[in-house]
Amino acid sequence: NAGVTQTPKFRVLKTGQSMTLLCAQDMNHEYMYWYRQDPGMGLRLIHYSVGEGTTAKGEVPDGYNVSRLKKQNFLLGLESAAPSQTSVYFCASSYPPPEQYFGPGTRLTVT
Amino acid sequence: GEDVEQSLFLSVREGDSSVINCTYTDSSSTYLYWYKQEPGAGLQLLTYIFSNMDMKQDQRLTVLLNKKDKHLSLRIADTQTGDSAIYFCAERESNYQLIWGAGTKLIIKP
């Protein structure tokens, strides 16, 4: 099992550009999550999904959209990137809670 | 809102025990977690404790929970250089949301 994988690992965007981060899990987990991690802060939940075709807002959803068309994939989109979205993004999955399994992260820089 | 607090740094000598502390505010938390993050990597679940437990031990790791004081600690016995990482405390707020501390960076001195 690969566990949770994320694509890409690194990305540099210019302000206003768009991109999609892909998360894939092969553990047949129902729940998936997108977090961002900023220096000196804990993880903050952006969006989450409790099953295929469902999404919900987390703590910091503004500027992001998500889709869960397939159970194993959870996509995070930035429609118009801003410097404040420079961060490390982590995807996680679980079934059922309480344990969450994390991907290796995507380091995004917006200039 | 609910909050989880940790010290940002802890420095220990190799071979000593490390004790990483965490305080939380939500008295209804059912699970509390410790995650480890090595440089450039994702978070790895180390252990978790259910709220009706006071202690949980797993090899070199001991978790202590004081519900009255809302205090959680992680003790790592015989600390090694491979234990260098950031350790995150988290509490489960709901089925879907964990509230995270800012992380404690464990520095090992030779």
Coordinates of N, CA and C in Angstrom, one line a residue:
Chain A
N1 N 0.8 -1.2 0.0 CA 0.0 0.0 0.0 C 0.9 1.2 0.0
A2 N 0.5 2.2 -0.9 CA 1.2 3.5 -0.9 C 0.8 4.4 0.2
G3 N -0.4 4.2 0.8 CA -0.9 5.0 1.8 C -1.6 6.3 1.2
V4 N -1.1 7.4 1.7 CA -1.6 8.7 1.2 C -0.5 9.4 0.3
T5 N -0.8 9.7 -0.9 CA 0.1 10.4 -1.8 C -0.4 11.7 -2.2
Q6 N 0.5 12.6 -2.4 CA 0.1 14.0 -2.8 C 1.0 14.4 -4.1
T7 N 0.3 15.1 -5.0 CA 1.0 15.6 -6.2 C 0.6 17.0 -6.4
P8 N 1.5 18.0 -6.7 CA 2.9 17.8 -6.7 C 3.6 17.9 -5.3
K9 N 4.9 17.8 -5.2 CA 5.6 18.0 -4.0 C 5.9 19.4 -3.7
F10 N 6.2 20.1 -4.8 CA 6.6 21.5 -4.7 C 5.9 22.3 -5.9
R11 N 5.6 23.6 -5.7 CA 5.0 24.4 -6.7 C 5.2 25.8 -6.4
V12 N 5.6 26.6 -7.4 CA 5.7 28.1 -7.3 C 4.7 28.7 -8.3
L13 N 3.8 29.5 -7.7 CA 2.8 30.2 -8.5 C 3.0 31.7 -8.5
K14 N 2.5 32.3 -9.5 CA 2.4 33.8 -9.5 C 1.0 34.2 -9.0
T15 N 0.9 35.3 -8.3 CA -0.4 35.8 -7.8 C -1.4 35.8 -9.0
G16 N -2.5 35.3 -8.7 CA -3.6 35.2 -9.7 C -3.7 33.9 -10.5
Q17 N -2.6 33.1 -10.4 CA -2.7 31.9 -11.2 C -3.5 30.8 -10.4
S18 N -3.9 29.8 -11.1 CA -4.7 28.7 -10.5 C -3.9 27.4 -10.5
M19 N -4.3 26.5 -9.6 CA -3.7 25.2 -9.6 C -4.6 24.2 -8.8
T20 N -4.3 23.0 -9.0 CA -5.1 21.9 -8.3 C -4.0 21.0 -7.7
L21 N -4.2 20.7 -6.4 CA -3.4 19.7 -5.7 C -4.2 18.4 -5.6
L22 N -3.5 17.3 -5.9 CA -4.2 16.0 -5.9 C -3.8 15.2 -4.7
C23 N -4.7 14.6 -4.0 CA -4.5 13.7 -3.0 C -5.1 12.3 -3.3
A24 N -4.4 11.2 -3.1 CA -4.9 9.9 -3.4 C -4.6 9.0 -2.2
Q25 N -5.5 8.1 -1.9 CA -5.3 7.2 -0.8 C -5.8 5.8 -1.3
D26 N -5.1 4.8 -0.9 CA -5.4 3.4 -1.3 C -5.8 2.5 -0.2
M27 N -6.4 3.2 0.9 CA -6.7 2.4 2.1 C -8.3 2.3 2.2
N28 N -9.0 2.7 1.2 CA -10.4 2.6 1.2 C -11.1 3.4 2.3
H29 N -10.4 4.5 2.7 CA -10.9 5.4 3.7 C -12.1 6.2 3.3
E30 N -13.0 6.4 4.2 CA -14.2 7.2 3.8 C -13.9 8.7 4.0
Y31 N -13.2 9.1 5.0 CA -13.0 10.5 5.3 C -11.6 11.0 4.8
M32 N -11.6 12.2 4.2 CA -10.4 12.8 3.7 C -10.4 14.3 4.1
Y33 N -9.2 14.8 4.2 CA -9.0 16.2 4.8 C -7.9 16.9 4.0
W34 N -8.1 18.2 4.0 CA -7.0 19.1 3.5 C -6.7 20.1 4.6
Y35 N -5.3 20.1 5.0 CA -4.9 21.0 6.0 C -3.8 21.9 5.4
R36 N -3.6 23.1 6.0 CA -2.4 23.9 5.7 C -1.6 24.0 7.0
Q37 N -0.3 24.1 6.8 CA 0.6 24.2 8.0 C 1.5 25.4 7.7
D38 N 1.5 26.4 8.7 CA 2.3 27.6 8.6 C 3.2 27.6 9.8
P39 N 4.4 28.3 9.6 CA 5.4 28.3 10.7 C 4.8 28.8 12.0
G40 N 5.1 28.0 13.1 CA 4.7 28.4 14.4 C 3.2 28.2 14.7
M41 N 2.5 27.5 13.8 CA 1.1 27.3 14.0 C 0.9 25.8 13.8
G42 N -0.2 25.4 14.5 CA -0.6 24.0 14.2 C -1.3 23.9 12.9
L43 N -1.7 22.7 12.6 CA -2.4 22.5 11.3 C -3.8 23.1 11.4
R44 N -4.2 23.7 10.3 CA -5.6 24.2 10.2 C -6.3 23.5 9.1
L45 N -7.6 23.1 9.4 CA -8.4 22.4 8.4 C -9.0 23.3 7.4
I46 N -8.8 23.0 6.1 CA -9.3 23.8 5.1 C -10.7 23.3 4.7
H47 N -10.7 22.1 4.2 CA -12.0 21.4 3.8 C -11.8 19.9 4.2
Y48 N -13.0 19.2 4.3 CA -12.9 17.8 4.5 C -14.1 17.2 3.7
S49 N -14.0 15.8 3.7 CA -15.1 15.1 3.0 C -15.3 13.8 3.8
V50 N -16.6 13.5 4.0 CA -17.0 12.3 4.7 C -17.4 11.1 3.8
G51 N -17.2 11.3 2.5 CA -17.5 10.2 1.6 C -17.5 10.8 0.2
E52 N -17.5 9.8 -0.8 CA -17.5 10.2 -2.2 C -18.7 11.1 -2.5
G53 N -18.4 12.2 -3.2 CA -19.4 13.2 -3.6 C -19.8 14.2 -2.5
T54 N -19.2 14.1 -1.4 CA -19.5 15.1 -0.3 C -18.3 15.9 0.1
T55 N -18.5 17.2 0.4 CA -17.4 18.1 0.9 C -18.0 19.0 1.9
A56 N -17.2 19.5 2.8 CA -17.6 20.4 3.8 C -16.5 21.4 4.2
K57 N -16.8 22.6 4.7 CA -15.8 23.6 5.0 C -15.2 23.3 6.4
G58 N -13.9 23.6 6.5 CA -13.3 23.5 7.7 C -13.1 24.9 8.3
E59 N -11.9 25.0 9.0 CA -11.7 26.3 9.7 C -11.3 27.4 8.8
V60 N -10.6 27.2 7.7 CA -10.1 28.3 6.9 C -10.3 28.0 5.4
P61 N -11.6 27.9 5.0 CA -11.9 27.5 3.6 C -11.8 28.6 2.5
D62 N -11.7 29.9 2.9 CA -11.8 30.9 1.9 C -10.6 30.9 0.9
G63 N -10.9 31.0 -0.4 CA -9.9 31.0 -1.4 C -9.6 29.6 -1.9
Y64 N -10.3 28.6 -1.4 CA -10.0 27.2 -1.8 C -11.3 26.5 -2.2
N65 N -11.3 25.6 -3.1 CA -12.4 24.7 -3.4 C -11.9 23.3 -3.5
V66 N -12.8 22.3 -3.3 CA -12.4 20.9 -3.2 C -13.5 20.1 -4.0
S67 N -13.0 18.9 -4.4 CA -14.0 18.0 -5.0 C -13.6 16.6 -4.7
R68 N -14.6 15.7 -4.5 CA -14.3 14.3 -4.1 C -15.2 13.5 -5.1
L69 N -14.8 13.4 -6.3 CA -15.6 12.6 -7.3 C -15.4 11.1 -7.2
K70 N -14.2 10.7 -6.7 CA -13.9 9.3 -6.5 C -13.5 9.2 -5.0
K71 N -13.9 8.0 -4.5 CA -13.6 7.8 -3.1 C -12.1 7.9 -2.8
Q72 N -11.2 7.5 -3.7 CA -9.8 7.5 -3.4 C -9.1 8.8 -3.6
N73 N -9.8 9.8 -4.2 CA -9.1 11.1 -4.6 C -9.8 12.3 -3.9
F74 N -9.0 13.2 -3.5 CA -9.6 14.5 -2.9 C -8.7 15.6 -3.5
L75 N -9.4 16.5 -4.3 CA -8.7 17.6 -5.0 C -8.9 18.9 -4.3
L76 N -7.8 19.6 -4.2 CA -7.8 21.0 -3.6 C -7.5 22.0 -4.7
G77 N -8.4 22.9 -4.9 CA -8.1 23.9 -6.0 C -7.9 25.3 -5.4
L78 N -7.0 26.0 -6.0 CA -6.9 27.5 -5.8 C -7.2 28.2 -7.1
E79 N -8.3 29.0 -7.1 CA -8.7 29.6 -8.3 C -7.9 30.8 -8.7
S80 N -7.5 31.6 -7.7 CA -6.7 32.8 -7.9 C -5.7 32.9 -6.8
A81 N -4.5 32.4 -6.9 CA -3.6 32.3 -5.8 C -3.2 33.7 -5.3
A82 N -3.0 33.7 -4.0 CA -2.6 34.9 -3.3 C -1.3 34.6 -2.4
P83 N -0.4 35.6 -2.2 CA 0.7 35.3 -1.3 C 0.4 34.7 0.0
S84 N -0.8 35.0 0.6 CA -1.2 34.5 1.9 C -1.4 33.0 1.8
Q85 N -1.5 32.4 0.6 CA -1.7 31.0 0.5 C -0.4 30.2 0.4
T86 N 0.7 30.9 0.5 CA 2.0 30.3 0.6 C 2.0 29.5 1.9
S87 N 2.2 28.2 1.8 CA 2.1 27.3 2.9 C 2.5 25.9 2.5
V88 N 2.5 25.0 3.5 CA 2.7 23.6 3.2 C 1.3 22.9 3.4
Y89 N 0.8 22.2 2.4 CA -0.5 21.6 2.4 C -0.4 20.1 2.6
F90 N -1.2 19.6 3.6 CA -1.2 18.2 3.9 C -2.6 17.7 3.6
C91 N -2.6 16.5 3.0 CA -3.8 15.7 2.9 C -3.8 14.6 3.9
A92 N -4.9 14.2 4.4 CA -5.0 13.1 5.4 C -6.3 12.3 5.1
S93 N -6.3 11.1 5.5 CA -7.5 10.3 5.4 C -7.7 9.4 6.6
S94 N -9.0 9.0 6.8 CA -9.2 8.1 8.0 C -10.5 7.3 7.7
Y95 N -10.5 6.1 8.3 CA -11.7 5.3 8.4 C -11.6 4.2 9.4
P96 N -12.4 4.3 10.4 CA -13.1 5.5 10.8 C -12.2 6.4 11.6
P97 N -12.6 7.5 12.1 CA -11.8 8.2 13.1 C -11.6 7.2 14.3
P98 N -10.6 7.3 15.1 CA -9.9 8.6 15.4 C -8.6 8.8 14.7
E99 N -8.1 7.8 14.0 CA -6.7 7.9 13.5 C -6.8 8.6 12.1
Q100 N -5.9 9.5 11.9 CA -5.7 10.2 10.5 C -4.4 9.8 10.0
Y101 N -4.3 9.5 8.7 CA -3.0 9.2 8.1 C -2.7 10.3 7.1
F102 N -1.5 10.8 7.2 CA -1.1 11.9 6.4 C -0.2 11.6 5.2
G103 N -0.4 12.4 4.2 CA 0.5 12.4 3.0 C 1.8 13.2 3.3
P104 N 2.7 13.2 2.4 CA 4.0 13.9 2.6 C 4.0 15.4 2.5
G105 N 2.9 15.9 2.0 CA 2.8 17.4 1.9 C 3.2 18.0 0.6
T106 N 2.6 19.1 0.3 CA 3.0 19.9 -0.9 C 3.4 21.3 -0.5
R107 N 4.6 21.7 -0.9 CA 5.1 23.0 -0.5 C 4.8 24.0 -1.6
L108 N 3.9 25.0 -1.3 CA 3.4 25.9 -2.3 C 3.9 27.3 -2.0
T109 N 4.5 28.0 -2.9 CA 5.0 29.4 -2.8 C 4.2 30.2 -3.8
V110 N 3.6 31.3 -3.4 CA 2.9 32.2 -4.3 C 3.7 33.5 -4.2
T111 N 4.2 34.0 -5.4 CA 5.0 35.2 -5.4 C 4.2 36.4 -6.0
Chain B
G1 N -13.0 29.9 21.1 CA -12.9 28.5 20.5 C -12.0 27.6 21.3
E2 N -12.0 26.4 21.0 CA -11.1 25.4 21.7 C -9.6 25.7 21.3
D3 N -8.7 25.4 22.2 CA -7.3 25.7 22.0 C -6.4 24.6 22.6
V4 N -5.3 24.4 21.9 CA -4.3 23.4 22.4 C -3.0 24.2 22.4
E5 N -2.2 24.1 23.6 CA -1.0 24.9 23.7 C 0.2 23.9 24.0
Q6 N 1.3 24.3 23.4 CA 2.5 23.5 23.7 C 3.7 24.5 23.7
S7 N 4.8 24.1 24.4 CA 6.0 24.9 24.3 C 6.6 24.7 22.9
L8 N 7.3 25.7 22.3 CA 7.8 25.6 21.0 C 9.1 24.7 20.9
F9 N 9.9 24.7 21.9 CA 11.1 24.0 21.9 C 11.4 23.2 23.1
L10 N 12.1 22.1 23.0 CA 12.6 21.3 24.1 C 14.0 20.8 23.7
S11 N 15.0 21.0 24.6 CA 16.3 20.5 24.3 C 16.7 19.5 25.4
V12 N 17.1 18.3 25.0 CA 17.5 17.3 25.9 C 18.8 16.6 25.5
R13 N 19.5 16.0 26.4 CA 20.7 15.3 26.1 C 20.4 13.8 25.6
E14 N 21.1 13.4 24.6 CA 21.0 12.0 24.2 C 21.0 11.0 25.3
G15 N 20.1 10.1 25.4 CA 20.1 9.1 26.5 C 19.2 9.5 27.7
D16 N 18.9 10.8 27.8 CA 18.0 11.3 28.8 C 16.5 11.0 28.4
S17 N 15.6 11.3 29.3 CA 14.2 11.2 29.0 C 13.7 12.6 28.5
S18 N 12.8 12.6 27.5 CA 12.2 13.9 27.1 C 10.7 13.9 27.5
V19 N 10.3 15.0 28.0 CA 8.9 15.1 28.4 C 8.3 16.3 27.7
I20 N 7.4 16.1 26.8 CA 6.7 17.1 26.0 C 5.3 17.3 26.6
N21 N 5.0 18.6 26.9 CA 3.7 18.9 27.6 C 2.8 19.6 26.7
C22 N 1.5 19.4 27.0 CA 0.4 20.0 26.2 C -0.8 20.3 27.1
T23 N -1.4 21.4 26.9 CA -2.6 21.7 27.6 C -3.7 22.0 26.6
Y24 N -4.9 21.6 27.0 CA -6.1 21.8 26.1 C -7.2 22.4 26.9
T25 N -8.2 22.8 26.1 CA -9.3 23.5 26.8 C -10.7 22.8 26.8
D26 N -10.8 21.9 25.8 CA -12.1 21.2 25.6 C -12.2 20.0 26.6
S27 N -13.0 20.1 27.6 CA -13.1 19.1 28.6 C -13.9 17.9 28.0
S28 N -14.6 18.0 26.9 CA -15.4 16.9 26.3 C -14.6 16.1 25.3
S29 N -13.3 16.4 25.1 CA -12.5 15.7 24.2 C -12.5 14.2 24.5
T30 N -12.7 13.4 23.5 CA -12.7 11.9 23.7 C -11.4 11.3 23.4
Y31 N -10.6 11.9 22.5 CA -9.3 11.3 22.2 C -8.3 12.5 22.1
L32 N -7.1 12.2 22.6 CA -6.0 13.1 22.5 C -4.8 12.4 21.8
Y33 N -4.1 13.1 21.0 CA -3.1 12.5 20.1 C -1.8 13.1 20.2
W34 N -0.8 12.3 19.9 CA 0.6 12.8 19.6 C 1.0 12.3 18.3
Y35 N 1.4 13.3 17.5 CA 2.0 13.1 16.1 C 3.4 13.6 16.1
K36 N 4.2 12.9 15.2 CA 5.6 13.3 15.0 C 5.8 13.7 13.6
Q37 N 6.5 14.8 13.4 CA 6.8 15.3 12.0 C 8.4 15.4 11.9
E38 N 9.0 14.6 11.1 CA 10.4 14.8 10.8 C 10.6 15.8 9.7
P39 N 11.7 16.4 9.5 CA 12.0 17.4 8.6 C 11.6 17.0 7.2
G40 N 10.8 17.9 6.5 CA 10.4 17.6 5.1 C 9.4 16.5 4.9
A41 N 8.8 16.0 6.0 CA 7.9 14.9 5.9 C 6.5 15.2 6.4
G42 N 5.6 14.3 6.2 CA 4.2 14.4 6.7 C 4.2 14.1 8.2
L43 N 3.0 14.1 8.8 CA 2.8 13.8 10.2 C 2.6 12.3 10.4
Q44 N 3.2 11.7 11.4 CA 3.0 10.3 11.7 C 2.4 10.2 13.0
L45 N 1.3 9.4 13.1 CA 0.7 9.2 14.4 C 1.6 8.3 15.3
L46 N 1.9 8.9 16.4 CA 2.7 8.1 17.4 C 1.8 7.3 18.3
T47 N 0.9 8.0 18.9 CA 0.0 7.3 19.8 C -1.2 8.2 20.1
Y48 N -2.3 7.6 20.7 CA -3.4 8.4 21.1 C -3.9 7.7 22.4
I49 N -4.6 8.5 23.1 CA -5.2 8.1 24.4 C -6.7 8.4 24.5
F50 N -7.4 7.5 25.0 CA -8.9 7.8 25.1 C -9.1 8.5 26.5
S51 N -10.1 9.3 26.5 CA -10.2 10.2 27.7 C -10.5 9.5 29.0
N52 N -10.9 8.2 29.0 CA -11.1 7.5 30.2 C -9.9 6.8 30.8
M53 N -8.7 7.1 30.1 CA -7.5 6.5 30.5 C -6.6 7.6 31.2
D54 N -5.8 7.2 32.1 CA -4.8 8.1 32.7 C -3.4 7.9 32.1
M55 N -3.1 6.7 31.6 CA -1.8 6.5 31.2 C -1.8 5.4 30.0
K56 N -0.9 5.6 29.1 CA -0.8 4.6 28.1 C 0.7 4.5 27.8
Q57 N 1.2 3.2 27.7 CA 2.6 3.0 27.5 C 2.8 2.1 26.3
D58 N 3.8 2.5 25.5 CA 4.1 1.8 24.2 C 5.6 1.9 24.0
Q59 N 6.3 0.8 24.4 CA 7.8 0.8 24.3 C 8.4 2.0 25.0
R60 N 9.1 2.8 24.3 CA 9.8 4.0 24.9 C 8.8 5.2 25.2
L61 N 7.6 5.1 24.7 CA 6.7 6.2 24.9 C 5.7 6.0 26.0
T62 N 5.5 7.0 26.8 CA 4.5 7.0 27.9 C 3.7 8.2 27.8
V63 N 2.4 8.1 27.7 CA 1.5 9.2 27.6 C 0.7 9.3 29.0
L64 N 0.7 10.5 29.6 CA 0.0 10.7 30.8 C -1.1 11.7 30.5
L65 N -2.3 11.5 31.0 CA -3.4 12.4 30.9 C -4.0 12.8 32.2
N66 N -4.0 14.1 32.5 CA -4.6 14.6 33.7 C -5.8 15.4 33.3
K67 N -7.0 14.8 33.4 CA -8.2 15.4 32.9 C -8.6 16.6 33.7
K68 N -8.3 16.5 35.0 CA -8.7 17.6 35.9 C -8.0 18.9 35.5
D69 N -6.7 18.8 35.2 CA -5.9 19.9 34.8 C -5.9 20.1 33.3
K70 N -6.5 19.2 32.5 CA -6.5 19.3 31.1 C -5.1 19.3 30.6
H71 N -4.3 18.4 31.0 CA -2.9 18.4 30.7 C -2.5 17.0 30.2
L72 N -1.8 17.0 29.1 CA -1.3 15.8 28.4 C 0.2 15.9 28.3
S73 N 0.9 14.7 28.5 CA 2.3 14.7 28.3 C 2.7 13.5 27.6
L74 N 3.9 13.6 26.9 CA 4.5 12.5 26.2 C 5.9 12.4 26.7
R75 N 6.2 11.2 27.2 CA 7.6 11.0 27.7 C 8.2 10.0 26.8
I76 N 9.4 10.4 26.3 CA 10.2 9.5 25.5 C 11.4 9.1 26.3
A77 N 11.5 7.8 26.6 CA 12.7 7.3 27.4 C 13.9 7.1 26.5
D78 N 15.1 7.3 27.1 CA 16.3 7.0 26.4 C 16.3 7.7 25.0
T79 N 16.2 9.0 25.0 CA 16.0 9.8 23.8 C 17.2 9.6 22.8
Q80 N 17.0 9.3 21.6 CA 18.0 9.1 20.6 C 17.9 10.2 19.5
T81 N 19.0 10.3 18.7 CA 19.1 11.4 17.7 C 17.9 11.2 16.7
G82 N 17.5 10.0 16.5 CA 16.3 9.8 15.6 C 15.0 10.3 16.1
D83 N 15.0 10.7 17.4 CA 13.8 11.3 17.9 C 13.7 12.8 17.6
S84 N 14.7 13.4 17.0 CA 14.7 14.8 16.6 C 13.5 15.0 15.7
A85 N 12.6 15.8 16.0 CA 11.4 16.1 15.2 C 10.6 17.1 15.9
I86 N 9.5 17.5 15.2 CA 8.5 18.3 15.8 C 7.3 17.4 16.3
Y87 N 6.9 17.6 17.5 CA 5.8 16.7 18.1 C 4.6 17.6 18.3
F88 N 3.5 17.1 17.7 CA 2.2 17.8 17.8 C 1.2 17.1 18.7
C89 N 0.6 17.9 19.5 CA -0.5 17.4 20.4 C -1.8 17.8 19.6
A90 N -2.8 17.0 19.7 CA -4.1 17.3 19.1 C -5.2 16.7 19.9
E91 N -6.3 17.4 19.9 CA -7.5 16.9 20.6 C -8.6 16.7 19.6
R92 N -9.4 15.7 19.7 CA -10.5 15.5 18.8 C -11.7 16.3 19.2
E93 N -12.1 17.2 18.3 CA -13.3 18.1 18.6 C -14.6 17.4 18.1
S94 N -14.5 16.7 17.0 CA -15.7 16.1 16.4 C -15.2 14.9 15.7
N95 N -16.1 14.2 15.0 CA -15.7 13.1 14.1 C -14.7 13.5 13.1
Y96 N -14.7 14.8 12.7 CA -14.0 15.2 11.5 C -12.9 16.2 11.8
Q97 N -12.9 16.8 13.0 CA -11.9 17.9 13.2 C -11.1 17.6 14.4
L98 N -9.8 17.8 14.2 CA -8.8 17.8 15.3 C -8.4 19.2 15.6
I99 N -8.2 19.6 16.8 CA -7.6 20.9 17.2 C -6.1 20.6 17.5
W100 N -5.3 21.4 16.8 CA -3.8 21.1 16.9 C -3.1 22.1 17.7
G101 N -2.1 21.7 18.5 CA -1.1 22.6 19.0 C -0.1 23.0 17.9
A102 N 0.7 24.0 18.3 CA 1.6 24.6 17.3 C 2.9 23.7 17.1
G103 N 3.0 22.7 18.0 CA 4.2 21.8 17.8 C 5.3 22.1 18.7
T104 N 6.0 21.1 19.2 CA 7.2 21.3 20.0 C 8.4 20.7 19.3
K105 N 9.4 21.5 19.0 CA 10.6 21.0 18.3 C 11.5 20.4 19.4
L106 N 11.8 19.1 19.2 CA 12.7 18.4 20.2 C 14.1 18.4 19.6
I107 N 15.0 19.0 20.3 CA 16.4 19.1 19.9 C 17.2 18.2 20.8
I108 N 18.1 17.3 20.2 CA 18.9 16.4 20.9 C 20.3 16.9 21.0
K109 N 20.9 17.0 22.1 CA 22.3 17.4 22.3 C 23.1 16.1 22.5
P110 N 24.3 16.1 21.9 CA 25.1 14.9 22.0 C 25.7 14.8 23.4

